[in-house]
Short mmCIF file of C-alpha atoms and ligand atoms in Angstrom, two decimals:
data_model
loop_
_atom_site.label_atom_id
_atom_site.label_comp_id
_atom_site.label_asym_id
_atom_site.label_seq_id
_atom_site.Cartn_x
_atom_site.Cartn_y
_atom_site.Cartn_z
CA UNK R 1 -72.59 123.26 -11.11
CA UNK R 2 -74.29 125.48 -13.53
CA UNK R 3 -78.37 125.22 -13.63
CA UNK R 4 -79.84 123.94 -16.76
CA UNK R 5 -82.05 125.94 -18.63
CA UNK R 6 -84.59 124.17 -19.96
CA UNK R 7 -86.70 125.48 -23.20
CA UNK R 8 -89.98 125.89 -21.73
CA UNK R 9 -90.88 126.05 -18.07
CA UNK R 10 -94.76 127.37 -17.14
CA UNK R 11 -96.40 129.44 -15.50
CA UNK R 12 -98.66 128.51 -12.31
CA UNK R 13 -98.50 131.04 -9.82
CA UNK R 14 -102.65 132.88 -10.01
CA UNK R 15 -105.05 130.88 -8.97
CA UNK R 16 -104.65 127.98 -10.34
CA UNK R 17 -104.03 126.19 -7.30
CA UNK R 18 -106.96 127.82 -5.40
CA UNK R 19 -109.56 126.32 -8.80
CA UNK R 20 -107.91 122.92 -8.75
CA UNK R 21 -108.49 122.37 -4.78
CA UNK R 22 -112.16 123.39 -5.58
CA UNK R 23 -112.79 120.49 -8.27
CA UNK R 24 -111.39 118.52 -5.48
CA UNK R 25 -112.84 119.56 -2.61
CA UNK R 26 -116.33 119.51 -4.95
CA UNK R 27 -115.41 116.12 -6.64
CA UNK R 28 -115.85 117.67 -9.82
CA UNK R 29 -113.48 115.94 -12.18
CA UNK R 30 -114.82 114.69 -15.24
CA UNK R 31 -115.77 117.23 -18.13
CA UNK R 32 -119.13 117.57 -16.52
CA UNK R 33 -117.78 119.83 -14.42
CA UNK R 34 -118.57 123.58 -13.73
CA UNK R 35 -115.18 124.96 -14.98
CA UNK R 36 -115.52 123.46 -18.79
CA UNK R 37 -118.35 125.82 -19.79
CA UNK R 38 -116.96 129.05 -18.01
CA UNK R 39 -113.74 128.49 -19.70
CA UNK R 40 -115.40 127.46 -22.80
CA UNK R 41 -117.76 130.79 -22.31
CA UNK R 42 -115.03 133.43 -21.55
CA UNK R 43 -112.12 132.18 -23.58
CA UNK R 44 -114.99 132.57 -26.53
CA UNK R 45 -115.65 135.86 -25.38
CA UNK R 46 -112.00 137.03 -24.94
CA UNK R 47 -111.35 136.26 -29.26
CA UNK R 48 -114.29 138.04 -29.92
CA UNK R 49 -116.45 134.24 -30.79
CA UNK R 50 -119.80 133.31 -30.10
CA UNK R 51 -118.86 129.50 -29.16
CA UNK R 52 -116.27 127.74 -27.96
CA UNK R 53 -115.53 124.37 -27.74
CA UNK R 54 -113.21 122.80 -25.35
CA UNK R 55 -111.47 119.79 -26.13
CA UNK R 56 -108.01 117.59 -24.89
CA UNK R 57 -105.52 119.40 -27.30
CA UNK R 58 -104.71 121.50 -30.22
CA UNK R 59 -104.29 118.60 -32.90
CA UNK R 60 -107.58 116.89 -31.73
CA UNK R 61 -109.15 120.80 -32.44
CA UNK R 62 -108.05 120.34 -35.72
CA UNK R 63 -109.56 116.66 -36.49
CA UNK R 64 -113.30 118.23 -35.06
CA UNK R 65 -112.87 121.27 -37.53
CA UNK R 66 -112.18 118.95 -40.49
CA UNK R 67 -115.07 116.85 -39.66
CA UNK R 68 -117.47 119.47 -38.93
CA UNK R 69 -117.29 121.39 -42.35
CA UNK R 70 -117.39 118.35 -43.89
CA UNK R 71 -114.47 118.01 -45.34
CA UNK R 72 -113.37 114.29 -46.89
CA UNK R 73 -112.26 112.08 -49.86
CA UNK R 74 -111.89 114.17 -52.43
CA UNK R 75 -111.19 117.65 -51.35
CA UNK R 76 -108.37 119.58 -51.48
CA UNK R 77 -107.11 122.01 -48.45
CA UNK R 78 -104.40 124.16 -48.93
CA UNK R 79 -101.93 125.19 -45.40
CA UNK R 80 -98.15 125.94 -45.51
CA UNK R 81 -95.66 123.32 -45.53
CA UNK R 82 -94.11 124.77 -42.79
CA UNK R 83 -96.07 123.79 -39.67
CA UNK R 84 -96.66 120.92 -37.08
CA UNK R 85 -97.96 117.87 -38.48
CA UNK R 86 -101.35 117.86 -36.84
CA UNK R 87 -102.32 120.41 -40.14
CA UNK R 88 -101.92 118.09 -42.53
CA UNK R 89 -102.18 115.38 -40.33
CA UNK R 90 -105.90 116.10 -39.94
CA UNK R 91 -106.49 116.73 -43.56
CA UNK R 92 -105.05 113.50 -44.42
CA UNK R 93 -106.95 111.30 -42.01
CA UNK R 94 -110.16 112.96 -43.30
CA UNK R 95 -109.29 111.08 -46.52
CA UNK R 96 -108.76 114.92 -47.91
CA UNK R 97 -105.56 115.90 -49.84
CA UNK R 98 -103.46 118.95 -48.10
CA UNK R 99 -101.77 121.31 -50.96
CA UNK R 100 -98.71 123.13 -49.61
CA UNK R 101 -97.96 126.82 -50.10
CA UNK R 102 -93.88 127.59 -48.98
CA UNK R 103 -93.48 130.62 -45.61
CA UNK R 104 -91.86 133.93 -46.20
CA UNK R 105 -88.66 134.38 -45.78
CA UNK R 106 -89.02 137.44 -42.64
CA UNK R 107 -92.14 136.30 -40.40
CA UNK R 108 -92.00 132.32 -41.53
CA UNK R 109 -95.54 132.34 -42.12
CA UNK R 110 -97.44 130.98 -44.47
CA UNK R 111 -96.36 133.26 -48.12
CA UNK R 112 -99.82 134.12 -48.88
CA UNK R 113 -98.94 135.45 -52.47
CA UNK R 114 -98.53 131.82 -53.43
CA UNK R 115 -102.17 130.82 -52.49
CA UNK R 116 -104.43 131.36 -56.26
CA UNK R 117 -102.01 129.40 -58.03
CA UNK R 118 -103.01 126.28 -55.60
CA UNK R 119 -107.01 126.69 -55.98
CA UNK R 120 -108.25 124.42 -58.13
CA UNK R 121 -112.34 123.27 -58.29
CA UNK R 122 -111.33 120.47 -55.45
CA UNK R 123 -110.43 123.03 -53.22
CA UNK R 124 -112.44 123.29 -49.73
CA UNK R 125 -110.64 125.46 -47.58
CA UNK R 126 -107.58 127.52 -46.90
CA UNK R 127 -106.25 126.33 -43.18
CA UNK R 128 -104.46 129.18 -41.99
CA UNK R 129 -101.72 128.38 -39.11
CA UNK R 130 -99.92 131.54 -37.54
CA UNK R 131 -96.08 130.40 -36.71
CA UNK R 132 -94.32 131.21 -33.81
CA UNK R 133 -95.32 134.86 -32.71
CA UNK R 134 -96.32 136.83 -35.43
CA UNK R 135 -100.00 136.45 -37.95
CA UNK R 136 -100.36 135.17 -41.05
CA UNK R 137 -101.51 138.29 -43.28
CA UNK R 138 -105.20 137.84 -43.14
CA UNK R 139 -106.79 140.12 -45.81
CA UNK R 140 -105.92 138.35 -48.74
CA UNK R 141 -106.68 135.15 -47.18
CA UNK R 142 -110.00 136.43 -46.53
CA UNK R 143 -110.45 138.12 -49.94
CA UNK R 144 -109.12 134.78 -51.91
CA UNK R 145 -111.57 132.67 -49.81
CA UNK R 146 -114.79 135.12 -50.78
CA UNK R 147 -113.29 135.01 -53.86
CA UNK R 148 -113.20 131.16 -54.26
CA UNK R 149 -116.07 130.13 -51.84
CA UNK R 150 -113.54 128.70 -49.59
CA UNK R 151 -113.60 128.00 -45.59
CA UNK R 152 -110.94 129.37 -43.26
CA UNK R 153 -109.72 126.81 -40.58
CA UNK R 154 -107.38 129.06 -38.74
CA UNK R 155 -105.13 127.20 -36.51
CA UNK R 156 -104.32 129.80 -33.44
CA UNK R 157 -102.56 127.42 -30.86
CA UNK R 158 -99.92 129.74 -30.87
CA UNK R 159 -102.16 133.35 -31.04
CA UNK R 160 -103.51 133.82 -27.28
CA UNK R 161 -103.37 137.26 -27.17
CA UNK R 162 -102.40 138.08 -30.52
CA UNK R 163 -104.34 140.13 -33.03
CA UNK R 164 -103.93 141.34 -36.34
CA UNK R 165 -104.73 144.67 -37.09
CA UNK R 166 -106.63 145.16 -33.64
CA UNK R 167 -108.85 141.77 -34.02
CA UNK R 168 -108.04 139.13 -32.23
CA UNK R 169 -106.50 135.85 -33.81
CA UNK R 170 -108.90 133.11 -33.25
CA UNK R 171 -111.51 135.50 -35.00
CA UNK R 172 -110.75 135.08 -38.43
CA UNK R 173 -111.56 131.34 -39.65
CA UNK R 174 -114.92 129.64 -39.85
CA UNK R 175 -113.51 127.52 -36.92
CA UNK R 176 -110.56 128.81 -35.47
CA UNK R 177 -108.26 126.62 -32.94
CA UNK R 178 -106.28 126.77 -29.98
CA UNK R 179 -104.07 124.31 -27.83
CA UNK R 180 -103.12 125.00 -24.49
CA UNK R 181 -100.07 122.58 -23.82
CA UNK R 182 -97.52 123.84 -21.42
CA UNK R 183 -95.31 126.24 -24.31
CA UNK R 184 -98.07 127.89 -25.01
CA UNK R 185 -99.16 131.22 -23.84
CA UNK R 186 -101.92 129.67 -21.68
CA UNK R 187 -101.86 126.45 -20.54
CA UNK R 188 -103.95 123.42 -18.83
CA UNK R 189 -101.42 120.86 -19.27
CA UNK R 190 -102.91 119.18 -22.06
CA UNK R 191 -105.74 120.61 -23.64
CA UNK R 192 -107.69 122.83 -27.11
CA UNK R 193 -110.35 125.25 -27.92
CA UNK R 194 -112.67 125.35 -31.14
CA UNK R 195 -114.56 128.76 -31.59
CA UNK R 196 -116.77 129.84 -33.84
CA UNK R 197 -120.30 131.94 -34.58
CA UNK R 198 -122.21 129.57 -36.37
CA UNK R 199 -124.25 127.80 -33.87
CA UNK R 200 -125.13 124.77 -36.09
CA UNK R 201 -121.47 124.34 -36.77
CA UNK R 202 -120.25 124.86 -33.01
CA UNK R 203 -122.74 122.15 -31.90
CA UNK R 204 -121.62 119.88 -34.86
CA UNK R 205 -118.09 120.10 -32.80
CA UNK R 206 -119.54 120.00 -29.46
CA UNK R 207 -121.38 116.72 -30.55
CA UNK R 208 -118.24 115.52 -32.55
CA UNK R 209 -115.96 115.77 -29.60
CA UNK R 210 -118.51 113.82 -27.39
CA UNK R 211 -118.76 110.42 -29.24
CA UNK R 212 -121.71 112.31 -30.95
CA UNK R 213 -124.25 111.38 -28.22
CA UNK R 214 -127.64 112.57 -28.98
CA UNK R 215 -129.72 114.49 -26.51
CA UNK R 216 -132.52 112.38 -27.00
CA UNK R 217 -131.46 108.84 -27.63
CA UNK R 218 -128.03 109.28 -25.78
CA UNK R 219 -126.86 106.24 -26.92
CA UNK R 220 -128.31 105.67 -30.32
CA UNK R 221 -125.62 107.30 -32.51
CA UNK R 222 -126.01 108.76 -36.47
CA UNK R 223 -122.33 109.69 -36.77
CA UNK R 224 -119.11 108.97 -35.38
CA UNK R 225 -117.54 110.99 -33.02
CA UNK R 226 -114.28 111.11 -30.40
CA UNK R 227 -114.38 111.37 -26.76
CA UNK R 228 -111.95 114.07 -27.35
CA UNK R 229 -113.31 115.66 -23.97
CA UNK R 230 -111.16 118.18 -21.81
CA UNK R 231 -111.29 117.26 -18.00
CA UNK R 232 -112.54 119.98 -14.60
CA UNK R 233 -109.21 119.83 -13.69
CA UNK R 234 -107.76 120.87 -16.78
CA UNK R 235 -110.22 123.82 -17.52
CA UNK R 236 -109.80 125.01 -14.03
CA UNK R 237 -106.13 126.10 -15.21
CA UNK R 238 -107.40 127.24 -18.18
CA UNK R 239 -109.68 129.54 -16.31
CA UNK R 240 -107.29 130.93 -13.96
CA UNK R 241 -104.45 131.15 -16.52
CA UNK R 242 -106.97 132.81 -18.70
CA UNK R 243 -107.59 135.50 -15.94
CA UNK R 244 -104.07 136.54 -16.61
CA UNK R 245 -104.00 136.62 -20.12
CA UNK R 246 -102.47 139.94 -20.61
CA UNK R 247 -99.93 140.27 -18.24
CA UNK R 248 -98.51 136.31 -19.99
CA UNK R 249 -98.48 138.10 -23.25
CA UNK R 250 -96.28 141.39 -21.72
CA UNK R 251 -94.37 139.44 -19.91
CA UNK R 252 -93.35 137.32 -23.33
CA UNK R 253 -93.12 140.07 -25.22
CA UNK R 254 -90.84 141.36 -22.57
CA UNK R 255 -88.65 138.19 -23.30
CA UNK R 256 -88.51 138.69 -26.80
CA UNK R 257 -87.43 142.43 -26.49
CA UNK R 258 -84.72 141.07 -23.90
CA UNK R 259 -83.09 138.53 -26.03
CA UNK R 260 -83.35 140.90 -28.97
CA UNK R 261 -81.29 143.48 -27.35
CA UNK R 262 -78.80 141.07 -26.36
CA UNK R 263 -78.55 139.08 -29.61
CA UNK R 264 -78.81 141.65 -31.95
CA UNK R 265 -74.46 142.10 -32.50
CA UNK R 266 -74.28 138.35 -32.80
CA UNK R 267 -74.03 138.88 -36.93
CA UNK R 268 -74.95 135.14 -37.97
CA UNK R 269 -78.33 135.04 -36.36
CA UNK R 270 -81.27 136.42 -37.57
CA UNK R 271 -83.52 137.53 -35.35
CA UNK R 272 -87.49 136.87 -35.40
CA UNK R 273 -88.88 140.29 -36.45
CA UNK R 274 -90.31 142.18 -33.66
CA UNK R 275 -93.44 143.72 -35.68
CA UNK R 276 -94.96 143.74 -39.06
CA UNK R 277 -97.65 146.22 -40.35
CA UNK R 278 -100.08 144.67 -39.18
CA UNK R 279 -99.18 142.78 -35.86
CA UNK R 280 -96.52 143.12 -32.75
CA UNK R 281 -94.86 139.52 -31.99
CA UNK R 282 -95.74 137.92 -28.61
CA UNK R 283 -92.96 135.57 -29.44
CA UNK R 284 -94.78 132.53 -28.71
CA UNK R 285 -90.93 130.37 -29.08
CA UNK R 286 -87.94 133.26 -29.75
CA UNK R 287 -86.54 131.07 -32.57
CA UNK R 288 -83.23 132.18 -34.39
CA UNK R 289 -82.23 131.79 -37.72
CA UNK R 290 -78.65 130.90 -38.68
CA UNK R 291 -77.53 132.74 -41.51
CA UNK R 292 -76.20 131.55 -44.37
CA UNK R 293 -72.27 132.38 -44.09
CA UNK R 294 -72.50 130.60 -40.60
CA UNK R 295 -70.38 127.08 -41.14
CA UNK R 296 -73.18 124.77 -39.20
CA UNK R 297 -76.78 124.54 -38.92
CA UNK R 298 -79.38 124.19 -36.28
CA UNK R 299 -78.89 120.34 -35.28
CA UNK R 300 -74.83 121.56 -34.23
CA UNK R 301 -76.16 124.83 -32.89
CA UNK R 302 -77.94 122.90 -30.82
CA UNK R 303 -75.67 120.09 -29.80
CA UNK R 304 -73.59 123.24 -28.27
CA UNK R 305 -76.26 124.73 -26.77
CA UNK R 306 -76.99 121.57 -24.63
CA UNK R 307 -72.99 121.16 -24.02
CA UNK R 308 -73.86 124.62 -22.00
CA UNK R 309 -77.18 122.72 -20.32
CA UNK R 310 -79.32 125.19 -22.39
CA UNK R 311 -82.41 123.62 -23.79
CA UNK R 312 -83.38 124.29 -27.39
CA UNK R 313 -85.73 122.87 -29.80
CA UNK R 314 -85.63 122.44 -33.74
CA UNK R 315 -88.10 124.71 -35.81
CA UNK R 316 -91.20 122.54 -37.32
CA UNK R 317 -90.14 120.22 -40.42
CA UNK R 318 -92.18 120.78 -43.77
CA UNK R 319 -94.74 118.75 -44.42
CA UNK R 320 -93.07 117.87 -47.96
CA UNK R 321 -90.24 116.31 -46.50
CA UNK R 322 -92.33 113.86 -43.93
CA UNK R 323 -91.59 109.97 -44.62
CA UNK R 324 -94.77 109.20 -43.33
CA UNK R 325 -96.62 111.41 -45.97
CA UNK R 326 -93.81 110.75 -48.54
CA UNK R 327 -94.52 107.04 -48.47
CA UNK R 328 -98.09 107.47 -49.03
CA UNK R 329 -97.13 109.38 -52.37
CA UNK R 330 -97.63 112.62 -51.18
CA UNK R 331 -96.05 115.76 -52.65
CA UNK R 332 -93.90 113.82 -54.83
CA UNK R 333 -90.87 115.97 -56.05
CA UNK R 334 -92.06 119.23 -54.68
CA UNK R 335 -89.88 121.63 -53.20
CA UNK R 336 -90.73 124.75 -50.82
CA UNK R 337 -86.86 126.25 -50.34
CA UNK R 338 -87.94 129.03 -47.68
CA UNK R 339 -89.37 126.16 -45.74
CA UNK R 340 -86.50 124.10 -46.17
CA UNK R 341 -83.87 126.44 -45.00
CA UNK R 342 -86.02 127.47 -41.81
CA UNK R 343 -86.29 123.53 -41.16
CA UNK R 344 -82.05 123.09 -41.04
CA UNK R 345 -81.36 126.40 -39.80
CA UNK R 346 -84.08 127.19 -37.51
CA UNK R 347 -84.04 126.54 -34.03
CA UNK R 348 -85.39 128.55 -30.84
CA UNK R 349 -84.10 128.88 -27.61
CA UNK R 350 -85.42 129.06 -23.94
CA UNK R 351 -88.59 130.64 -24.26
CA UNK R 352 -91.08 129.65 -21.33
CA UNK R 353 -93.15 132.06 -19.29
CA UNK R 354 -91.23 131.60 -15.98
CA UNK R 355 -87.75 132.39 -17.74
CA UNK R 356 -86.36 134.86 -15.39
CA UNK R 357 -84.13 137.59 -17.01
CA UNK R 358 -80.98 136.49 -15.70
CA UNK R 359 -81.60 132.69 -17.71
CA UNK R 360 -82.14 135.12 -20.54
CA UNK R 361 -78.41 136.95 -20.13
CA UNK R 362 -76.89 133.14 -19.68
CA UNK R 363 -78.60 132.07 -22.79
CA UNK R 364 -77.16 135.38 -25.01
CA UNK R 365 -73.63 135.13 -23.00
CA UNK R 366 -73.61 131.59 -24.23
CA UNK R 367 -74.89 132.36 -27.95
CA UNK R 368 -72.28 134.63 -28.57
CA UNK R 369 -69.65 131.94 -27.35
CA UNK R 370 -70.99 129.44 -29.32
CA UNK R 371 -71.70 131.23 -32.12
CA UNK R 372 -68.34 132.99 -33.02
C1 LIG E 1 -99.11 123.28 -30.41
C2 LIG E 1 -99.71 123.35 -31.75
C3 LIG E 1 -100.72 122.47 -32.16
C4 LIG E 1 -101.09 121.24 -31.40
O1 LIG E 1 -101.53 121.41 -30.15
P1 LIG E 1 -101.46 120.20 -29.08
O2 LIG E 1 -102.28 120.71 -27.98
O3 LIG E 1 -100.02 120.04 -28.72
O4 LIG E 1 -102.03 119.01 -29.73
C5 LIG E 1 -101.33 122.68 -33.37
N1 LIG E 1 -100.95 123.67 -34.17
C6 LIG E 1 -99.96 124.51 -33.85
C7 LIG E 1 -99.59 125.61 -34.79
C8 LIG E 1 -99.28 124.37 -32.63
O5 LIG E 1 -98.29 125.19 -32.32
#
């Protein structure tokens, strides 16, 4: 019998165990706990941010930064088509309208040359989202919103570790997010981050996420909020997992430089590119590209891959192309073709942090079968 390979397998094996038997043995549980603010404090601290904000996941991140810069019915946010449908997701729910910009072509992020045509006097923000390993390029961004009077909401679930020319990811937006599910560089099983400087704002969030209570009147409320509260437990991974930071993003990057060594004669695949001028990937999925002369596309690729017991995942689907945001009369005829390609002929492969090199040989052996 040959051992599956599944496409993401964590990481637990610092002290995570040690910090969870202390909420037990404590009977901290609930988000009152200890853990929450030193994870909140230090993960701040480790992106360079005055606050952070700890919340239940990514998406919900995303929601609380909408809501806290006030943006609603009638503004416009621009983000690339090509991302995971909490983006838009939370634009739309805000009663807000989400305007698409296509990726490029090389480092499938968002094309930021396509950005000033999309500004109109509706627009509120730019919502930047960095895909997959590598950052969007963040100087223009940052010029075009100065430029315009814009926010940045930088989605960074996939950044730990990353940073673009020498400053950390997670540093750049007005609110910038994080998620720590289990692909992600660090993880607490479910669970997000908001950071920020602005202390007015970052309590905004911290109120928003907890069913806006006030400090006074705790139960006499003046906005609505969530209970979109993270748990002891779950920051007590967070802080241990947080610890080893670092080392998670070598030992990924390791990955990445492993499968690109093997993979690189396979001539229909291209390969995520390993570093752009302003950024080395940390490969947070090693997703492959099937070029165009290959006779199949991602869903077949990975059909084989699983006849092999290899797990594999489709890349993102544009936002364009969703039914759910096609029947409410979104993006009517548009089309974003880099976005569209990626979508069919994307896919990545086994990419977890406790992939051990030899699941990395299997998975190129098997490529270059399946491939030919
Ligand atoms: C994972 C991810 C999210 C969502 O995070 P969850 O914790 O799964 O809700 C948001 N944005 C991006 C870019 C992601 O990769």
């Amino acid at each position: 019998m040959i051992e599956a390979i599944p496409v993401n397998e964590p990481l637990l094996d610092g002290n995570e165990k040690k910090y969870l038997a202390e909420c037990i043995d404590t009977g901290w549980i609930s988000s009152e706990g200890p853990f929450v603010k030193q994870f909140e404090g230090q993960f701040a601290a480790r992106v360079g941010r005055k606050y952070g904000v700890a919340v239940c996941n990514g998406s919900v991140a995303l929601d609380v930064a909408i809501t806290a810069l006030d943006i609603g019915a009638g503004d416009e946010v621009i983000l690339p088509t090509f991302t995971i449908i909490s983006c838009a997701a939370a634009i739309v729910r805000a009663g807000a309208v989400p305007v698409l910009v296509d990726s490029d072509s090389l480092a499938w992020n968002m094309d930021v040359n396509q950005i000033e045509d999309r500004i109109t006097p509706r627009t509120k923000a730019i919502m930047v989202v960095h895909i997959y390993g590598l950052p969007v390029d963040m100087y223009p961004v940052l010029t075009l919103a100065e430029k315009y009077g814009l926010k940045i909401i930088e989605d960074a679930a996939e950044m730990h570790g990353q940073t673009y020319k020498g400053r950390p990811c997670g540093s750049f937006g007005d609110i910038s997010t994080f998620s720590f599910y289990p692909n992600k560089h660090i993880t607490t099983g479910e669970g997000g981050m908001i950071v920020a400087d602005d202390k007015v704002l970052a309590e905004r969030c911290s109120s928003l996420r907890n069913l806006c209570f006030q400090p006074q009147k705790r139960f006499v409320h003046e906005e609505l909020g969530w209970n979109f509260r993270i748990s002891n437990l779950q920051a007590a991974l967070g802080v241990a997992q947080l610890e080893r930071l670092d080392e998670l993003v070598a030992r990924k990057r390791n990955m990445g430089q492993r499968y690109t060594a093997l993979l690189t004669d396979i001539p229909g695949l291209e390969l995520p590119v390993p570093h752009t001028g302003y950024a080395e990937n940390i490969y947070w999925v090693y997703g492959l590209v099937l070029k165009d002369g290959v006779p199949f596309g991602a869903e077949e690729m990975m059909k084989r891959l699983a006849q092999h017991k290899i797990g594999s995942r489709p890349f993102f689907w544009p936002m364009h192309e969703q039914p759910v945001f096609q029947k409410m009369g979104l993006f009517a005829d548009e089309s974003y073709p880099v976005a569209e390609r990626l979508a069919r002929r994307g896919f990545y492969i086994p990419s977890g942090m406790a992939l051990r090199d030899e699941q990395i040989k299997r998975v190129a052996d098997v490529l270059h079968e399946v491939t030919a």
